[in-house]
Amino acid sequence: MKIGILTSGGDCPGLNAVIRGAVLKGIAVHGQEFVGYRDGWRGVVEGDVIDLPRTSVRGIAKQGGTILGTSRTNPFENNGGPEVIKAHMERLGIDAIIAIGGEGTLAAARRLTDAGLKIVGVPKTVDNDLDATDYTFGFDTAVEIATEAIDRLRTTGESHHRCMIAEVMGRHVGWIALHSGMASGAHGILIPEQRVSIHEIAEWVKLAHDRGRAPLVVVAEGFVLEGMDAPHSERGLDTFGRPRLGGIAEQLAPEIELYTGIETRATILGHIQRGGVPTAFDRVLATRLGAAAIDSVVEGRWGTMVSLRGTEIAHVGFEEALGRLKVVPQHRYDEARVLFG
């Protein structure tokens, strides 16, 4: 059996570990053959592949990024579609596809599966926002990177007696902000799931400042300030029609300074959260998911993705995974909120 592997959407620590896990198990246990699609769905639409022998995945689990490249190509555009993809698969002798990606990637995989293609999915997102899996690889690494950066911001804030705002990724959920904010001892954490007024934020900042602390606020890029209609976005839409978020910290900084009189600086961590080597947790999880994806292929579980339930790997349908975003529940935010100010 010949299997094509693709990585699509934003890059993420752990992608190479998934590829390695799938290729090693597929070759060692089932004698399968592998190719990798270059640059995600673009390679699928154009039939652009590279061979993935065992030697090609040697030592890559610790590497960040993806050896296959990635893109945000929509496989139903750019002269693509199910028939074009099927024709390329037949020409290349590819029997099935393992699609590694986030919500956009898996939504496209679901449509293609409905059109008759043999596809299984592996969930990938630093945002940890995919339902039907407890954690996604890349999230732990992103939180570690964000926490280290915020710790560094705290020292300069204390030196200058400033309020520091750190903006982290997460799109429409606040998992990275919640975890990195709690880990770094933030005096306020702002997430999309919770509307907060500028007056309340200013109060947290003043309380910390009055105790002789340099106030620290962590904000998710998708946070919507009370009174705003939608998350701040000035960079248009991506190829799947979703807004490119970012910049809310720079909007909040002058407002906080105006209300508190405390000098305030904003830092947007941005893509630094996606880069570098994955943590041990992410390497192990990614490897397990890659190996489990081979089980899905062997068992013909088309239209499903592998997921983490507790400490065990499960297989769930795309419809279950894509039904809704996995948001931060109220009780998790309440745990953190006790520590604000």
Tab-separated table of N, CA, C and O in Angstrom, residues 162-226:
chain	number	residue	atom	x	y	z
A	162	ARG	N	6.945	49.519	34.593
A	162	ARG	CA	5.945	49.621	33.539
A	162	ARG	C	4.914	48.496	33.641
A	162	ARG	O	5.163	47.459	34.240
A	163	CYS	N	3.796	48.713	32.976
A	163	CYS	CA	2.837	47.631	32.722
A	163	CYS	C	3.211	47.008	31.385
A	163	CYS	O	3.396	47.713	30.397
A	164	MET	N	3.324	45.700	31.355
A	164	MET	CA	3.674	44.986	30.130
A	164	MET	C	2.490	44.143	29.671
A	164	MET	O	1.864	43.434	30.467
A	165	ILE	N	2.195	44.226	28.386
A	165	ILE	CA	1.135	43.408	27.788
A	165	ILE	C	1.775	42.452	26.795
A	165	ILE	O	2.528	42.883	25.907
A	166	ALA	N	1.489	41.170	26.934
A	166	ALA	CA	1.985	40.158	25.998
A	166	ALA	C	0.803	39.579	25.227
A	166	ALA	O	-0.143	39.068	25.829
A	167	GLU	N	0.853	39.693	23.905
A	167	GLU	CA	-0.197	39.114	23.066
A	167	GLU	C	0.262	37.771	22.524
A	167	GLU	O	1.335	37.664	21.924
A	168	VAL	N	-0.559	36.747	22.734
A	168	VAL	CA	-0.221	35.394	22.288
A	168	VAL	C	-1.237	34.914	21.261
A	168	VAL	O	-2.297	35.506	21.076
A	169	MET	N	-0.898	33.816	20.590
A	169	MET	CA	-1.789	33.251	19.574
A	169	MET	C	-2.980	32.538	20.226
A	169	MET	O	-3.099	32.490	21.446
A	170	GLY	N	-3.821	31.958	19.384
A	170	GLY	CA	-4.971	31.221	19.887
A	170	GLY	C	-6.221	31.359	19.048
A	170	GLY	O	-7.200	30.668	19.275
A	171	ARG	N	-6.195	32.294	18.083
A	171	ARG	CA	-7.385	32.587	17.279
A	171	ARG	C	-8.596	32.829	18.177
A	171	ARG	O	-8.557	33.714	19.008
A	172	HIS	N	-9.645	32.034	18.080
A	172	HIS	CA	-10.886	32.346	18.799
A	172	HIS	C	-11.016	31.615	20.130
A	172	HIS	O	-12.113	31.563	20.691
A	173	VAL	N	-9.925	31.049	20.626
A	173	VAL	CA	-9.940	30.421	21.950
A	173	VAL	C	-8.745	30.929	22.754
A	173	VAL	O	-7.770	31.427	22.186
A	174	GLY	N	-8.825	30.768	24.078
A	174	GLY	CA	-7.813	31.363	24.935
A	174	GLY	C	-6.905	30.399	25.649
A	174	GLY	O	-6.334	30.731	26.691
A	175	TRP	N	-6.705	29.199	25.111
A	175	TRP	CA	-5.928	28.188	25.825
A	175	TRP	C	-4.475	28.606	26.045
A	175	TRP	O	-3.927	28.440	27.144
A	176	ILE	N	-3.822	29.133	25.013
A	176	ILE	CA	-2.417	29.536	25.179
A	176	ILE	C	-2.316	30.678	26.185
A	176	ILE	O	-1.443	30.688	27.059
A	177	ALA	N	-3.212	31.651	26.078
A	177	ALA	CA	-3.201	32.783	27.011
A	177	ALA	C	-3.441	32.307	28.439
A	177	ALA	O	-2.764	32.744	29.378
A	178	LEU	N	-4.401	31.410	28.623
A	178	LEU	CA	-4.727	30.925	29.961
A	178	LEU	C	-3.539	30.201	30.589
A	178	LEU	O	-3.142	30.491	31.722
A	179	HIS	N	-2.951	29.261	29.852
A	179	HIS	CA	-1.870	28.459	30.409
A	179	HIS	C	-0.597	29.278	30.599
A	179	HIS	O	0.046	29.185	31.654
A	180	SER	N	-0.214	30.065	29.618
A	180	SER	CA	1.012	30.858	29.764
A	180	SER	C	0.816	31.963	30.781
A	180	SER	O	1.747	32.316	31.524
A	181	GLY	N	-0.391	32.506	30.867
A	181	GLY	CA	-0.665	33.550	31.846
A	181	GLY	C	-0.617	33.028	33.268
A	181	GLY	O	-0.037	33.652	34.157
A	182	MET	N	-1.207	31.857	33.490
A	182	MET	CA	-1.149	31.260	34.822
A	182	MET	C	0.284	30.874	35.189
A	182	MET	O	0.735	31.087	36.318
A	183	ALA	N	1.007	30.319	34.222
A	183	ALA	CA	2.375	29.873	34.490
A	183	ALA	C	3.303	31.036	34.825
A	183	ALA	O	4.223	30.889	35.635
A	184	SER	N	3.063	32.176	34.209
A	184	SER	CA	3.942	33.338	34.399
A	184	SER	C	3.449	34.282	35.491
A	184	SER	O	4.086	35.300	35.762
A	185	GLY	N	2.323	33.972	36.114
A	185	GLY	CA	1.799	34.804	37.190
A	185	GLY	C	1.251	36.136	36.722
A	185	GLY	O	1.433	37.169	37.385
A	186	ALA	N	0.533	36.131	35.600
A	186	ALA	CA	-0.027	37.374	35.064
A	186	ALA	C	-1.066	37.968	36.011
A	186	ALA	O	-1.776	37.238	36.713
A	187	HIS	N	-1.150	39.293	36.009
A	187	HIS	CA	-2.128	39.987	36.845
A	187	HIS	C	-3.484	40.141	36.142
A	187	HIS	O	-4.450	40.612	36.749
A	188	GLY	N	-3.529	39.736	34.883
A	188	GLY	CA	-4.779	39.738	34.136
A	188	GLY	C	-4.606	38.884	32.894
A	188	GLY	O	-3.550	38.934	32.244
A	189	ILE	N	-5.596	38.060	32.594
A	189	ILE	CA	-5.566	37.226	31.397
A	189	ILE	C	-6.834	37.501	30.609
A	189	ILE	O	-7.945	37.389	31.148
A	190	LEU	N	-6.673	37.869	29.355
A	190	LEU	CA	-7.800	38.261	28.511
A	190	LEU	C	-7.950	37.258	27.380
A	190	LEU	O	-7.030	37.052	26.587
A	191	ILE	N	-9.120	36.599	27.311
A	191	ILE	CA	-9.345	35.551	26.322
A	191	ILE	C	-10.652	35.804	25.575
A	191	ILE	O	-11.529	36.516	26.055
A	192	PRO	N	-10.796	35.227	24.380
A	192	PRO	CA	-12.003	35.465	23.572
A	192	PRO	C	-13.294	35.031	24.252
A	192	PRO	O	-14.361	35.591	23.983
A	193	GLU	N	-13.203	34.023	25.123
A	193	GLU	CA	-14.409	33.480	25.762
A	193	GLU	C	-14.983	34.401	26.828
A	193	GLU	O	-16.117	34.188	27.286
A	194	GLN	N	-14.223	35.433	27.239
A	194	GLN	CA	-14.653	36.290	28.342
A	194	GLN	C	-14.594	37.761	27.924
A	194	GLN	O	-13.522	38.271	27.606
A	195	ARG	N	-15.732	38.431	27.912
A	195	ARG	CA	-15.764	39.871	27.653
A	195	ARG	C	-15.384	40.611	28.935
A	195	ARG	O	-15.932	40.332	29.999
A	196	VAL	N	-14.438	41.522	28.836
A	196	VAL	CA	-13.980	42.295	29.981
A	196	VAL	C	-13.910	43.760	29.555
A	196	VAL	O	-13.526	44.069	28.427
A	197	SER	N	-14.262	44.664	30.453
A	197	SER	CA	-14.218	46.093	30.146
A	197	SER	C	-12.830	46.662	30.398
A	197	SER	O	-12.050	46.101	31.182
A	198	ILE	N	-12.529	47.777	29.779
A	198	ILE	CA	-11.252	48.437	30.002
A	198	ILE	C	-11.137	48.902	31.451
A	198	ILE	O	-10.043	48.931	32.022
A	199	HIS	N	-12.262	49.217	32.082
A	199	HIS	CA	-12.256	49.645	33.484
A	199	HIS	C	-11.792	48.503	34.395
A	199	HIS	O	-11.016	48.736	35.340
A	200	GLU	N	-12.257	47.276	34.108
A	200	GLU	CA	-11.865	46.142	34.929
A	200	GLU	C	-10.383	45.809	34.729
A	200	GLU	O	-9.670	45.504	35.682
A	201	ILE	N	-9.926	45.883	33.477
A	201	ILE	CA	-8.507	45.637	33.198
A	201	ILE	C	-7.646	46.664	33.920
A	201	ILE	O	-6.633	46.323	34.548
A	202	ALA	N	-8.058	47.925	33.842
A	202	ALA	CA	-7.308	48.999	34.508
A	202	ALA	C	-7.267	48.783	36.015
A	202	ALA	O	-6.250	49.069	36.665
A	203	GLU	N	-8.343	48.268	36.582
A	203	GLU	CA	-8.385	48.016	38.022
A	203	GLU	C	-7.375	46.937	38.408
A	203	GLU	O	-6.680	47.055	39.427
A	204	TRP	N	-7.289	45.856	37.603
A	204	TRP	CA	-6.298	44.817	37.876
A	204	TRP	C	-4.888	45.401	37.833
A	204	TRP	O	-4.049	45.093	38.670
A	205	VAL	N	-4.645	46.247	36.826
A	205	VAL	CA	-3.320	46.843	36.659
A	205	VAL	C	-2.980	47.737	37.853
A	205	VAL	O	-1.869	47.685	38.400
A	206	LYS	N	-3.937	48.533	38.284
A	206	LYS	CA	-3.684	49.452	39.403
A	206	LYS	C	-3.447	48.693	40.710
A	206	LYS	O	-2.593	49.071	41.517
A	207	LEU	N	-4.224	47.627	40.923
A	207	LEU	CA	-4.047	46.832	42.138
A	207	LEU	C	-2.624	46.258	42.224
A	207	LEU	O	-1.985	46.289	43.274
A	208	ALA	N	-2.141	45.731	41.105
A	208	ALA	CA	-0.787	45.177	41.081
A	208	ALA	C	0.249	46.277	41.283
A	208	ALA	O	1.213	46.111	42.047
A	209	HIS	N	0.040	47.417	40.631
A	209	HIS	CA	0.988	48.532	40.725
A	209	HIS	C	1.041	49.081	42.145
A	209	HIS	O	2.124	49.417	42.664
A	210	ASP	N	-0.108	49.162	42.796
A	210	ASP	CA	-0.161	49.704	44.160
A	210	ASP	C	0.567	48.803	45.156
A	210	ASP	O	0.971	49.263	46.232
A	211	ARG	N	0.715	47.523	44.812
A	211	ARG	CA	1.465	46.604	45.676
A	211	ARG	C	2.957	46.624	45.368
A	211	ARG	O	3.721	45.831	45.905
A	212	GLY	N	3.356	47.508	44.464
A	212	GLY	CA	4.758	47.614	44.108
A	212	GLY	C	5.194	46.669	43.009
A	212	GLY	O	6.395	46.500	42.766
A	213	ARG	N	4.216	46.060	42.313
A	213	ARG	CA	4.531	45.141	41.228
A	213	ARG	C	4.490	45.860	39.892
A	213	ARG	O	3.826	46.883	39.741
A	214	ALA	N	5.184	45.285	38.915
A	214	ALA	CA	5.067	45.760	37.537
A	214	ALA	C	3.933	44.958	36.907
A	214	ALA	O	4.076	43.746	36.693
A	215	PRO	N	2.800	45.578	36.616
A	215	PRO	CA	1.638	44.821	36.135
A	215	PRO	C	1.941	44.068	34.836
A	215	PRO	O	2.618	44.587	33.939
A	216	LEU	N	1.421	42.861	34.746
A	216	LEU	CA	1.613	42.009	33.572
A	216	LEU	C	0.255	41.507	33.105
A	216	LEU	O	-0.494	40.923	33.877
A	217	VAL	N	-0.064	41.774	31.843
A	217	VAL	CA	-1.328	41.343	31.257
A	217	VAL	C	-1.030	40.457	30.051
A	217	VAL	O	-0.220	40.813	29.189
A	218	VAL	N	-1.675	39.301	29.991
A	218	VAL	CA	-1.553	38.404	28.845
A	218	VAL	C	-2.880	38.415	28.093
A	218	VAL	O	-3.943	38.213	28.700
A	219	VAL	N	-2.829	38.658	26.791
A	219	VAL	CA	-4.050	38.752	25.998
A	219	VAL	C	-3.954	37.825	24.790
A	219	VAL	O	-2.928	37.755	24.119
A	220	ALA	N	-5.023	37.094	24.531
A	220	ALA	CA	-5.104	36.259	23.338
A	220	ALA	C	-5.437	37.130	22.139
A	220	ALA	O	-6.192	38.102	22.244
A	221	GLU	N	-4.916	36.784	20.973
A	221	GLU	CA	-5.103	37.604	19.774
A	221	GLU	C	-6.575	37.758	19.392
A	221	GLU	O	-6.948	38.728	18.736
A	222	GLY	N	-7.420	36.818	19.821
A	222	GLY	CA	-8.833	36.884	19.471
A	222	GLY	C	-9.709	37.538	20.524
A	222	GLY	O	-10.944	37.517	20.416
A	223	PHE	N	-9.096	38.133	21.548
A	223	PHE	CA	-9.866	38.783	22.616
A	223	PHE	C	-10.697	39.943	22.055
A	223	PHE	O	-10.228	40.727	21.230
A	224	VAL	N	-11.928	40.032	22.529
A	224	VAL	CA	-12.828	41.110	22.119
A	224	VAL	C	-13.150	41.953	23.351
A	224	VAL	O	-13.834	41.493	24.270
A	225	LEU	N	-12.658	43.161	23.373
A	225	LEU	CA	-12.902	44.069	24.486
A	225	LEU	C	-14.382	44.421	24.561
A	225	LEU	O	-15.041	44.579	23.530
A	226	GLU	N	-14.901	44.524	25.776
A	226	GLU	CA	-16.304	44.904	25.944
A	226	GLU	C	-16.559	46.213	25.189
A	226	GLU	O	-15.853	47.198	25.357
